[in-house]
Tab-separated table of C-alpha atoms in Angstrom:
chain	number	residue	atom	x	y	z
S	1	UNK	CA	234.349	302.268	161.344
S	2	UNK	CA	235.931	305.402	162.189
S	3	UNK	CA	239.155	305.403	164.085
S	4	UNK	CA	238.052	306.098	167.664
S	5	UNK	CA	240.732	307.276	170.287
S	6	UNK	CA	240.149	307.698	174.422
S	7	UNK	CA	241.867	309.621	176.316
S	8	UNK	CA	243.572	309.745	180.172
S	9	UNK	CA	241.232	312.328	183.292
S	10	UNK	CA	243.154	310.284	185.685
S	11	UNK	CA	246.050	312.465	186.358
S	12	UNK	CA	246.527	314.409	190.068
S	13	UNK	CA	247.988	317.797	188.211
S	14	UNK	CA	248.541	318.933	184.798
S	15	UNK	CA	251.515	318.020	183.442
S	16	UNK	CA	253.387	320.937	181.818
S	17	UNK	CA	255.184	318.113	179.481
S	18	UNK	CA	251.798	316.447	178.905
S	19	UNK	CA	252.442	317.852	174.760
S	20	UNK	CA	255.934	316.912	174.729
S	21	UNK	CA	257.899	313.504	174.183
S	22	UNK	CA	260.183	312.105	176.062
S	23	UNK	CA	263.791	313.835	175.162
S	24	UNK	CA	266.548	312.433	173.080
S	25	UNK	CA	269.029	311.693	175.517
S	26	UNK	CA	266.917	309.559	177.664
S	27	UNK	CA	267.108	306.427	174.801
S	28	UNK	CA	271.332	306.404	175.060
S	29	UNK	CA	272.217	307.942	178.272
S	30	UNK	CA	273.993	305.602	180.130
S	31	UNK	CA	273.462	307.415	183.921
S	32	UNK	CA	269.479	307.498	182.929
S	33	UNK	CA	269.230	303.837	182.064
S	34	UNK	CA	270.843	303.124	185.176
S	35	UNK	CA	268.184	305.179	186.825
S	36	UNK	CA	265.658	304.061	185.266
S	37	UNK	CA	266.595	300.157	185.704
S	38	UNK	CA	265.966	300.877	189.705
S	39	UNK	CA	263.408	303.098	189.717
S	40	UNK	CA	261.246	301.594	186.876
S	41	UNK	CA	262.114	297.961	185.842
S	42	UNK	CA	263.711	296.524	188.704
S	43	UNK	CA	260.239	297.481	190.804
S	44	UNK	CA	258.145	295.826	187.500
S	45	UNK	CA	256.804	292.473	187.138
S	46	UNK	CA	257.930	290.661	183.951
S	47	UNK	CA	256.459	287.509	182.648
S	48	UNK	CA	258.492	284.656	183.327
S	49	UNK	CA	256.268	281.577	181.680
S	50	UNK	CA	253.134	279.447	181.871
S	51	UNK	CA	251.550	277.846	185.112
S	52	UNK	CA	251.278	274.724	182.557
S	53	UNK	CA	254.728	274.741	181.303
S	54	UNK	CA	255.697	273.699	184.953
S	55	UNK	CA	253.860	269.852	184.998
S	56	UNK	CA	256.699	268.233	186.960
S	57	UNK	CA	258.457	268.741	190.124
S	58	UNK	CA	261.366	270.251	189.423
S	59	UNK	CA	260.433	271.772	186.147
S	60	UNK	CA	261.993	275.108	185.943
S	61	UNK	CA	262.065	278.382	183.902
S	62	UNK	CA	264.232	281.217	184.063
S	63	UNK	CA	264.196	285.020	182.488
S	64	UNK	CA	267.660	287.275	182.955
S	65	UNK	CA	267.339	291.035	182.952
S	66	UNK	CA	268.686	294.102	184.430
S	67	UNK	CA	271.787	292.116	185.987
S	68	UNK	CA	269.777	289.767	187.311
S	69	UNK	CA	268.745	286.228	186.616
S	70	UNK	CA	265.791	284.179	188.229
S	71	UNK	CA	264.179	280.973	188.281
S	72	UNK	CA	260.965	280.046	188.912
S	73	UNK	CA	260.032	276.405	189.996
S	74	UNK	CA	257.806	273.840	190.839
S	75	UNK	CA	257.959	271.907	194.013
S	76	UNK	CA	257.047	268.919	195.753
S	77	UNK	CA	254.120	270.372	197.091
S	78	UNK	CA	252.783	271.482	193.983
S	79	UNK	CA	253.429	275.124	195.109
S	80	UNK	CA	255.637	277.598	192.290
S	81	UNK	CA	258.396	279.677	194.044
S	82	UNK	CA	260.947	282.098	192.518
S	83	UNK	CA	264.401	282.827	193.517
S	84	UNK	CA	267.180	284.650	192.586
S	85	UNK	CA	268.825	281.920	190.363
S	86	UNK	CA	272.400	282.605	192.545
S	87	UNK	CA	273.928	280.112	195.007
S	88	UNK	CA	274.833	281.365	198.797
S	89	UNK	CA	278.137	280.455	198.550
S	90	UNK	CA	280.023	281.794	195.472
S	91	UNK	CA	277.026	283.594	193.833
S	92	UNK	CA	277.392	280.860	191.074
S	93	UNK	CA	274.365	280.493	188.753
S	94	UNK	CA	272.543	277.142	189.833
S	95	UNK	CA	270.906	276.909	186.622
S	96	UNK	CA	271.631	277.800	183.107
S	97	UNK	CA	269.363	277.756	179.560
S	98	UNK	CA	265.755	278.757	179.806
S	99	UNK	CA	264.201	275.620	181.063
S	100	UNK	CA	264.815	272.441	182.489
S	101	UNK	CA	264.237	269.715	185.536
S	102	UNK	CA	265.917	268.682	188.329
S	103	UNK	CA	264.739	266.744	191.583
S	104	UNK	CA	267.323	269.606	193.561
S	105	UNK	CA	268.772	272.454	192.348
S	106	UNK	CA	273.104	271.527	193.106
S	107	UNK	CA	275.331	274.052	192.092
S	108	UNK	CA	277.928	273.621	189.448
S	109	UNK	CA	280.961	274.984	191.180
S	110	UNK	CA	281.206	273.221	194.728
S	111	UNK	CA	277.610	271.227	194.863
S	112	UNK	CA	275.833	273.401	197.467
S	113	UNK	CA	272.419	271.854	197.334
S	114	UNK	CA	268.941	273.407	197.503
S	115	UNK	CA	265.788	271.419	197.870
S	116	UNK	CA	262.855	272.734	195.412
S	117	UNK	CA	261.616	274.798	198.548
S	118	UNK	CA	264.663	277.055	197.887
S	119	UNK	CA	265.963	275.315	201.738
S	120	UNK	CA	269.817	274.879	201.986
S	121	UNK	CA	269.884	271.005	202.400
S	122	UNK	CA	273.698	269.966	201.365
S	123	UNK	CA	276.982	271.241	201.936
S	124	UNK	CA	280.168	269.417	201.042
S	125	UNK	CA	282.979	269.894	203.970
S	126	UNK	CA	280.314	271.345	206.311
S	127	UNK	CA	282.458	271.471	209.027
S	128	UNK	CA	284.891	273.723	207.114
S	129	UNK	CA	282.726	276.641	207.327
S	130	UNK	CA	281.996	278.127	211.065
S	131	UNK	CA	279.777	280.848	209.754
S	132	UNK	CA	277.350	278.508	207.906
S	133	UNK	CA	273.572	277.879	209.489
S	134	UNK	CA	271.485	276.325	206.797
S	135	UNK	CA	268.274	277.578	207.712
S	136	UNK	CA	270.035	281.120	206.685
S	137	UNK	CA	271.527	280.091	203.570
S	138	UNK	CA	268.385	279.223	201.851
S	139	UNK	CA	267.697	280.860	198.122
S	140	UNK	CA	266.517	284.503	198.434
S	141	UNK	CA	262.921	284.844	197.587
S	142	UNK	CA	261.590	286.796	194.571
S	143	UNK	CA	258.358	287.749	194.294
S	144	UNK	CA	255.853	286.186	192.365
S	145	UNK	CA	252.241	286.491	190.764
S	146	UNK	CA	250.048	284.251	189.026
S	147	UNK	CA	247.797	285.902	186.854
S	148	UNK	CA	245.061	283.760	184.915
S	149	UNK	CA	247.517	280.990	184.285
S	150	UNK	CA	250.783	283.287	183.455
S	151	UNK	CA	253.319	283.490	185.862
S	152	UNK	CA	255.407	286.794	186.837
S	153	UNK	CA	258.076	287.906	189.061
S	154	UNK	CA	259.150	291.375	190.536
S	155	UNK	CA	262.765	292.188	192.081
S	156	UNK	CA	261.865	295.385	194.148
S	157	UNK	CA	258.079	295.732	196.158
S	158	UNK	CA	257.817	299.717	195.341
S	159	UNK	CA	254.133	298.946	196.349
S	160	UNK	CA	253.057	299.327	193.138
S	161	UNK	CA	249.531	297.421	191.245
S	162	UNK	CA	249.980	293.798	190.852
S	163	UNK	CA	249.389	292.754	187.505
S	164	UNK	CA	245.715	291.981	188.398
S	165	UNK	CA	245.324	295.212	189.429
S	166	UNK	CA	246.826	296.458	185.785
S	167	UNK	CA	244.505	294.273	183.925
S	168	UNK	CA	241.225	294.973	186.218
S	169	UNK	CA	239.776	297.099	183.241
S	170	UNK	CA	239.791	294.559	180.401
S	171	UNK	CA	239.503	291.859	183.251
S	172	UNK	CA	236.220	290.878	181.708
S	173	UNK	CA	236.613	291.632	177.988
S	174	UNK	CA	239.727	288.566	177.952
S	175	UNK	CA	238.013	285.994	180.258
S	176	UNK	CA	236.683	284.317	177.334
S	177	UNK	CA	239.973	283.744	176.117
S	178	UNK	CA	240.316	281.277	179.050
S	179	UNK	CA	243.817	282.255	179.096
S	180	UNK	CA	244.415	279.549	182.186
S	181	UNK	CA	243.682	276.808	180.163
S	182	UNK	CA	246.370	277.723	177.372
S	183	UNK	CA	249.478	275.370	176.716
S	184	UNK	CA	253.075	277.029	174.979
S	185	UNK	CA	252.805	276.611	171.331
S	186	UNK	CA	255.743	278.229	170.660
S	187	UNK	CA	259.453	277.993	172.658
S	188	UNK	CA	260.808	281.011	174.261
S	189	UNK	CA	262.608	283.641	171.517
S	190	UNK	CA	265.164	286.114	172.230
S	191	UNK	CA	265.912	288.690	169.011
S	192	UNK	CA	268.452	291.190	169.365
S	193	UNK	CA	267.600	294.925	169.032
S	194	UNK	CA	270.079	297.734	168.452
S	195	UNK	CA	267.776	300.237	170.224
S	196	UNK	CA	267.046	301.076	173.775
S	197	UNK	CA	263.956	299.248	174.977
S	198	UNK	CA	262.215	302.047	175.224
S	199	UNK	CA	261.984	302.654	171.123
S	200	UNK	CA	259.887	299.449	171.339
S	201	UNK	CA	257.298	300.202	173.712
S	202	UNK	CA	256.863	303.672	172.101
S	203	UNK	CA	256.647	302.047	168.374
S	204	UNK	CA	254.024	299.295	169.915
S	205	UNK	CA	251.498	302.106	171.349
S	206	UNK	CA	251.786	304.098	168.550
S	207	UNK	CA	249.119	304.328	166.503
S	208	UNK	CA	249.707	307.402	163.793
S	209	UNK	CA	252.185	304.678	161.918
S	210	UNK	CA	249.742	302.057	161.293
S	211	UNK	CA	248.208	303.678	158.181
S	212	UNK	CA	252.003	305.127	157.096
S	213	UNK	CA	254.478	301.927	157.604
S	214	UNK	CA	251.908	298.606	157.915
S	215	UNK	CA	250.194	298.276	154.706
S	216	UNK	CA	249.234	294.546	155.774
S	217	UNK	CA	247.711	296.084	158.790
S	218	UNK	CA	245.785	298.724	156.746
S	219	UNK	CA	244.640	295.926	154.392
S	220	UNK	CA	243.209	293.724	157.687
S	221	UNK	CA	241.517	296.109	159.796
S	222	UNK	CA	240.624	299.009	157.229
S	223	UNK	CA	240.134	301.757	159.629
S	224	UNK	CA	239.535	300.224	162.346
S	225	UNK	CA	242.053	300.560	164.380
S	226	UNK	CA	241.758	302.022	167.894
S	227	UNK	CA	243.798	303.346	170.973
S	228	UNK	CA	242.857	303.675	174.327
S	229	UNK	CA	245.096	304.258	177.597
S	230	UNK	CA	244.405	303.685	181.319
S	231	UNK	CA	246.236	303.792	184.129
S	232	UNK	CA	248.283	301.113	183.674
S	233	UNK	CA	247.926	299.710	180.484
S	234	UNK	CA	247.306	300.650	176.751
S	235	UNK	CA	244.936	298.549	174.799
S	236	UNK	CA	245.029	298.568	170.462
S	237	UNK	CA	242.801	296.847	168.644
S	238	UNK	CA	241.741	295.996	164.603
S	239	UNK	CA	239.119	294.095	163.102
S	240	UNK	CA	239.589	291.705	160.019
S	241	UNK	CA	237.381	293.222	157.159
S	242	UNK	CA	236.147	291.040	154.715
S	243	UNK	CA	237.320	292.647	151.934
S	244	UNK	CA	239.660	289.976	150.376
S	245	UNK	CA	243.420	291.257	150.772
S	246	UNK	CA	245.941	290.923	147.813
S	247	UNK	CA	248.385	289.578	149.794
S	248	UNK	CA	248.096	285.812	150.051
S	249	UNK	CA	248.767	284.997	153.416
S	250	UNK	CA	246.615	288.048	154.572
S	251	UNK	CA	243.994	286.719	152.265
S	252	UNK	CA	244.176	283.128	153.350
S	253	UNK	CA	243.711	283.962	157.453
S	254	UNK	CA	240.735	286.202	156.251
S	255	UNK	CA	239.086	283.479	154.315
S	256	UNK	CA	239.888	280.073	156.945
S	257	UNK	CA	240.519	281.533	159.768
S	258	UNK	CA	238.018	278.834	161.903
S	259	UNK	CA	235.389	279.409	164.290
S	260	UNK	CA	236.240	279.365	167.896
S	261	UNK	CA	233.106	278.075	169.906
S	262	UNK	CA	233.919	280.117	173.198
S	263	UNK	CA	234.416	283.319	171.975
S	264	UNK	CA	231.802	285.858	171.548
S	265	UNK	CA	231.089	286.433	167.803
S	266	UNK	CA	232.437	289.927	168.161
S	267	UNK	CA	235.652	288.488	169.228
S	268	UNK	CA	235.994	286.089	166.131
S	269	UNK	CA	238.129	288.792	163.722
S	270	UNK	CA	238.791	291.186	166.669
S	271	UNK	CA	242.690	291.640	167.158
S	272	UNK	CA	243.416	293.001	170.520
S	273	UNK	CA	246.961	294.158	172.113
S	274	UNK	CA	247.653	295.262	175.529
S	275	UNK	CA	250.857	296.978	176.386
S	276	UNK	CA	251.709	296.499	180.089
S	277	UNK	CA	253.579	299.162	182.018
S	278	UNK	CA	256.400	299.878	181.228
S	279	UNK	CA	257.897	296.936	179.118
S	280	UNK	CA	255.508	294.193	178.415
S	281	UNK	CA	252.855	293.057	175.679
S	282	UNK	CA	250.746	290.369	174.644
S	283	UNK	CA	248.601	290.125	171.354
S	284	UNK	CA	245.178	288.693	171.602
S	285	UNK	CA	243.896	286.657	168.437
S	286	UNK	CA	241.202	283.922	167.795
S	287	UNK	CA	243.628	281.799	167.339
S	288	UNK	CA	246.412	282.040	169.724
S	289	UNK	CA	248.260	284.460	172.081
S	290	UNK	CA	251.824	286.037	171.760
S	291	UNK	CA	253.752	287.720	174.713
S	292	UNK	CA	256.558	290.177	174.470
S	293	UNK	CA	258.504	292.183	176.358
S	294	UNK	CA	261.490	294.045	175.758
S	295	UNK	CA	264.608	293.931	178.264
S	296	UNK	CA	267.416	296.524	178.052
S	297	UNK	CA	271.029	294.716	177.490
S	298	UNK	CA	272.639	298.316	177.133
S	299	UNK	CA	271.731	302.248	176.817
S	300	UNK	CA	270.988	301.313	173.357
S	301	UNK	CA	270.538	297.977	172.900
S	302	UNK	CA	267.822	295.006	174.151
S	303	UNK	CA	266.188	291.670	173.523
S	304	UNK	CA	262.488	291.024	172.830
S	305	UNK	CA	261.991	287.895	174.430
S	306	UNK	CA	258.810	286.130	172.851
S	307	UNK	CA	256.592	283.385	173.669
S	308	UNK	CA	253.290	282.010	172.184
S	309	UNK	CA	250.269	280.186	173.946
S	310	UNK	CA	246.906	278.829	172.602
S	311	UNK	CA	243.811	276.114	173.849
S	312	UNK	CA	244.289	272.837	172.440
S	313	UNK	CA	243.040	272.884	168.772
S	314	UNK	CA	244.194	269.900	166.185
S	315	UNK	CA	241.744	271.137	163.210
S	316	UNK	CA	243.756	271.374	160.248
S	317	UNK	CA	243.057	275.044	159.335
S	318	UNK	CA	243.873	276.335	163.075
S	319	UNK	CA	247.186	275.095	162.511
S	320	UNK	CA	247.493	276.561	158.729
S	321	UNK	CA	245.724	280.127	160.056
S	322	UNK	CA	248.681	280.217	162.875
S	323	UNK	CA	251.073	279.646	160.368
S	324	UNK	CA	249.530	282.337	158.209
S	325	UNK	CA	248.941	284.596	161.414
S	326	UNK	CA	253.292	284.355	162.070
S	327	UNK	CA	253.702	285.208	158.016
S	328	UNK	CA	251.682	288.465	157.991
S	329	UNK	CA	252.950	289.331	161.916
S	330	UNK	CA	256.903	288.327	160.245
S	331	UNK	CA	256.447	291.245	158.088
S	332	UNK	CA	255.229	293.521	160.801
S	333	UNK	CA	257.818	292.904	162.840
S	334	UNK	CA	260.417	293.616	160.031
S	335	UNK	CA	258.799	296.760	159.411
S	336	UNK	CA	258.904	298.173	162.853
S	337	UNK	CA	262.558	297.120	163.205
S	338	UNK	CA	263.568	299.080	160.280
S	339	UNK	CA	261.480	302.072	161.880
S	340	UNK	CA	263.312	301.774	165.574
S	341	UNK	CA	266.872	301.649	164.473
S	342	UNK	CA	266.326	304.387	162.385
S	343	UNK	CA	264.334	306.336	165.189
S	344	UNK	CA	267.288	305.312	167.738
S	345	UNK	CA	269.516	306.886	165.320
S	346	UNK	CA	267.977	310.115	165.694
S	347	UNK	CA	267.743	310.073	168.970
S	348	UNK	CA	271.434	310.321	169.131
S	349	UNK	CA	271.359	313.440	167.022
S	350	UNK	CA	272.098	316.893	168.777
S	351	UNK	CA	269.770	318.106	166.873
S	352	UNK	CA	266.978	316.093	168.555
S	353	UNK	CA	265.597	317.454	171.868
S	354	UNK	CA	261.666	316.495	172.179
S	355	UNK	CA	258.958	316.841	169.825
S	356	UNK	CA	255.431	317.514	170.139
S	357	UNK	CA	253.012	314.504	170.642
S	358	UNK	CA	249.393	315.164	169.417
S	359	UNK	CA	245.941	314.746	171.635
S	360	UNK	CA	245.727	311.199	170.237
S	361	UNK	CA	248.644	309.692	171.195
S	362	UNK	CA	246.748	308.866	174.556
S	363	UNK	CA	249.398	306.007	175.589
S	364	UNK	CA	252.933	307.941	174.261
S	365	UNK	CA	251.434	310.741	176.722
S	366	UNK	CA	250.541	308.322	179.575
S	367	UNK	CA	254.019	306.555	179.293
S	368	UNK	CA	255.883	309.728	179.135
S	369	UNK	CA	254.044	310.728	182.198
S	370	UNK	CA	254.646	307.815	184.711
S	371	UNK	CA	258.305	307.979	183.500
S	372	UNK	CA	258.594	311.510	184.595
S	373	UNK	CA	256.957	311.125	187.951
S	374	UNK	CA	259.717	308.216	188.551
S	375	UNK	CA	262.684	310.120	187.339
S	376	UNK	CA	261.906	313.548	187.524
S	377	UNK	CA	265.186	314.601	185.424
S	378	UNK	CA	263.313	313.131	182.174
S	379	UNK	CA	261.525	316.560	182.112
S	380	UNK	CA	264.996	317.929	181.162
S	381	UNK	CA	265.007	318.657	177.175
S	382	UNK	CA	268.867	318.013	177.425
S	383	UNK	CA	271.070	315.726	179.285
S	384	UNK	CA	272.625	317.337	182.794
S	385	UNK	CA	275.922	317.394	184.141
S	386	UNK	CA	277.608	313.598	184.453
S	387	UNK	CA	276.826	312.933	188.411
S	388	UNK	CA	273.362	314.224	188.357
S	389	UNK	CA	271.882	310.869	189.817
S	390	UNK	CA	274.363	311.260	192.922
S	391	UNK	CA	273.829	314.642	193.342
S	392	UNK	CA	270.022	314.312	193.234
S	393	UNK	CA	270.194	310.794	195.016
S	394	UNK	CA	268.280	309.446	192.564
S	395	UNK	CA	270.185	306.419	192.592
């Protein structure tokens, strides 16, 4: 199969950057990512977890990004909530880790005490405080989507799509994945990047490195790999040839990787990937489902934090194909973390300004595009003045 691109009509105006990158100084600028973190991620949804890792009452997961740390719970009533994991009193965090249970959520420091309503239920020495009311003391509300099964929250309401509305092309082409009925095969990861998250999201859409850096992905898909961009989200995608692979892991998914009864037989050795705007991604397989997304810690630094689901499956050669499916994606990852540290290197050259990006990199161009209408100074080839978010009231 040829490599087949599409490309993005939706656009009000021509952009006069549309054949440019995104500049240098926008991946270390410290005044940018500040910018950016409340104009693009704070107003984002992020995935948080699974509707089915929450069974109990109580049961409770948590992501941390951008300064900001929130849990998401079950309650009594069956009904998930998210708050900003920060008590009224002393902004202590109620909960720390990534997951746990607890019939109230008591802070650590002086045991204010929430119900699993976020309600302000218990305070020791009451009496001491004459501005308390409990009813106004209650956890502050985050919002939160459930999208077929997953669960996501969003600091800032910009009014932007829900994640529904992101998906509602390829809402079809993954319902038989019957990603609602999925369970966590794989605990929450966190892996340290010396870049600036947006390195990652540009090296996941990219598709002119396949052929050049993955040779394991050249061997599995041949050349079919494909690109496509709408408004909201880039979709990749490969197909497992059949010629045998020389690599033995490679060779072993090809040759027992099981059928999967509820999957169209198109689907069966079709690898998909969607790329979420602006920092999210999940990987679409026969034989499970990986999520990342990529969280700035710094100008130049982040964590991917990783997850895996699948449907119940106890054959014997689902569980050795997964296994085989983490070997061949181990090396992947390796190889694109030896490309982004050496890309985020360059990006801190003075030498660097923008480069050109060619009519196939359909979802570099849309990226670069939305981040421009948000910040407006990312059209500048070199960084401005120190103050320019002040000035321009941009933040």
């Amino acid at each position: 199969m040829a490599r087949r691109f599409a490309t993005i009509e939706d656009a009000p105006a021509i952009d006069p950057d549309a054949d440019f990158s995104l500049p240098g100084w926008l991946y270390h600028d410290p005044e940018f990512a500040a910018v950016e973190a409340e104009r693009v991620l704070r107003p984002s949804w992020q995935i948080v977890c699974h509707r089915n890792d929450l069974k109990q009452p109580g049961d409770w997961r948590t992501i941390d990004y951008v300064g900001e740390s929130v849990v998401v719970v079950l309650g009594d009533d069956g009904v998930v909530r998210a708050f900003a994991n920060v008590c009224r009193h002393r902004a202590m965090r109620l909960v720390d880790g990534t997951a746990g249970c607890a019939k109230k959520l008591v802070c650590p420091y002086h045991a204010w005490t929430y119900e699993l309503d976020g309600r302000l239920s218990g305070v020791p020495m009451r009496r001491d405080y004459p501005a308390l009311t409990l009813e106004d003391n209650g956890l502050v509300p985050v919002a939160l989507e459930s999208w077929q099964g997953f669960l996501f929250v969003r600091l800032d309401d910009d009014g932007g799509p829900s994640v529904a509305e992101m998906m509602a092309p390829y809402a079809d082409e993954i319902a038989p994945y019957r990603f609602a009925e999925m369970e966590t095969i794989s605990p929450i990861r966190l892996r340290e990047r010396a870049v600036n998250w947006k390195n990652v999201g540009d090296n996941y859409s990219d598709n002119l490195h396949i052929p050049v850096a993955h040779d394991g992905l050249t061997r599995l898909f041949g050349k079919s790999y494909a690109i496509e961009a709408q408004p909201w989200v880039d979709k990749m995608s490969g197909r497992i040839v059949d010629r045998p692979s020389d690599n033995v892991w490679e060779r072993f998914y090809q040759r027992h990787l099981p059928h999967v009864d509820h999957l169209p037989e198109q689907n069966q050795r079709l690898w998909l990937y969607y790329k979420l705007w602006p920092n999210m991604a999940f990987d679409i397989y026969a034989d499970q489902i990986d999520f990342m997304q990529w969280l700035p810690t710094s100008p130049t630094t982040c964590v991917l934090r990783e997850m895996a689901f699948a449907l119940p499956d106890d054959r014997r050669e689902m569980r050795l194909v997964r296994y085989a499916n983490w070997r061949i994606n181990r090396v992947v990852n390796a190889e694109d973390t030896w490309l982004i540290e050496r890309v985020q290197q360059g990006m801190a050259s003075r030498s660097y300004q923008v480069g050109p990006i060619g009519a196939s990199e359909v979802c570099l161009r849309s990226f670069a595009r939305k981040l421009r209408e948000r910040i407006p100074e990312a059209r500048l080839h070199r960084a401005p003045p120190p103050g320019w978010s002040r000035r321009a009231g941009t933040n």
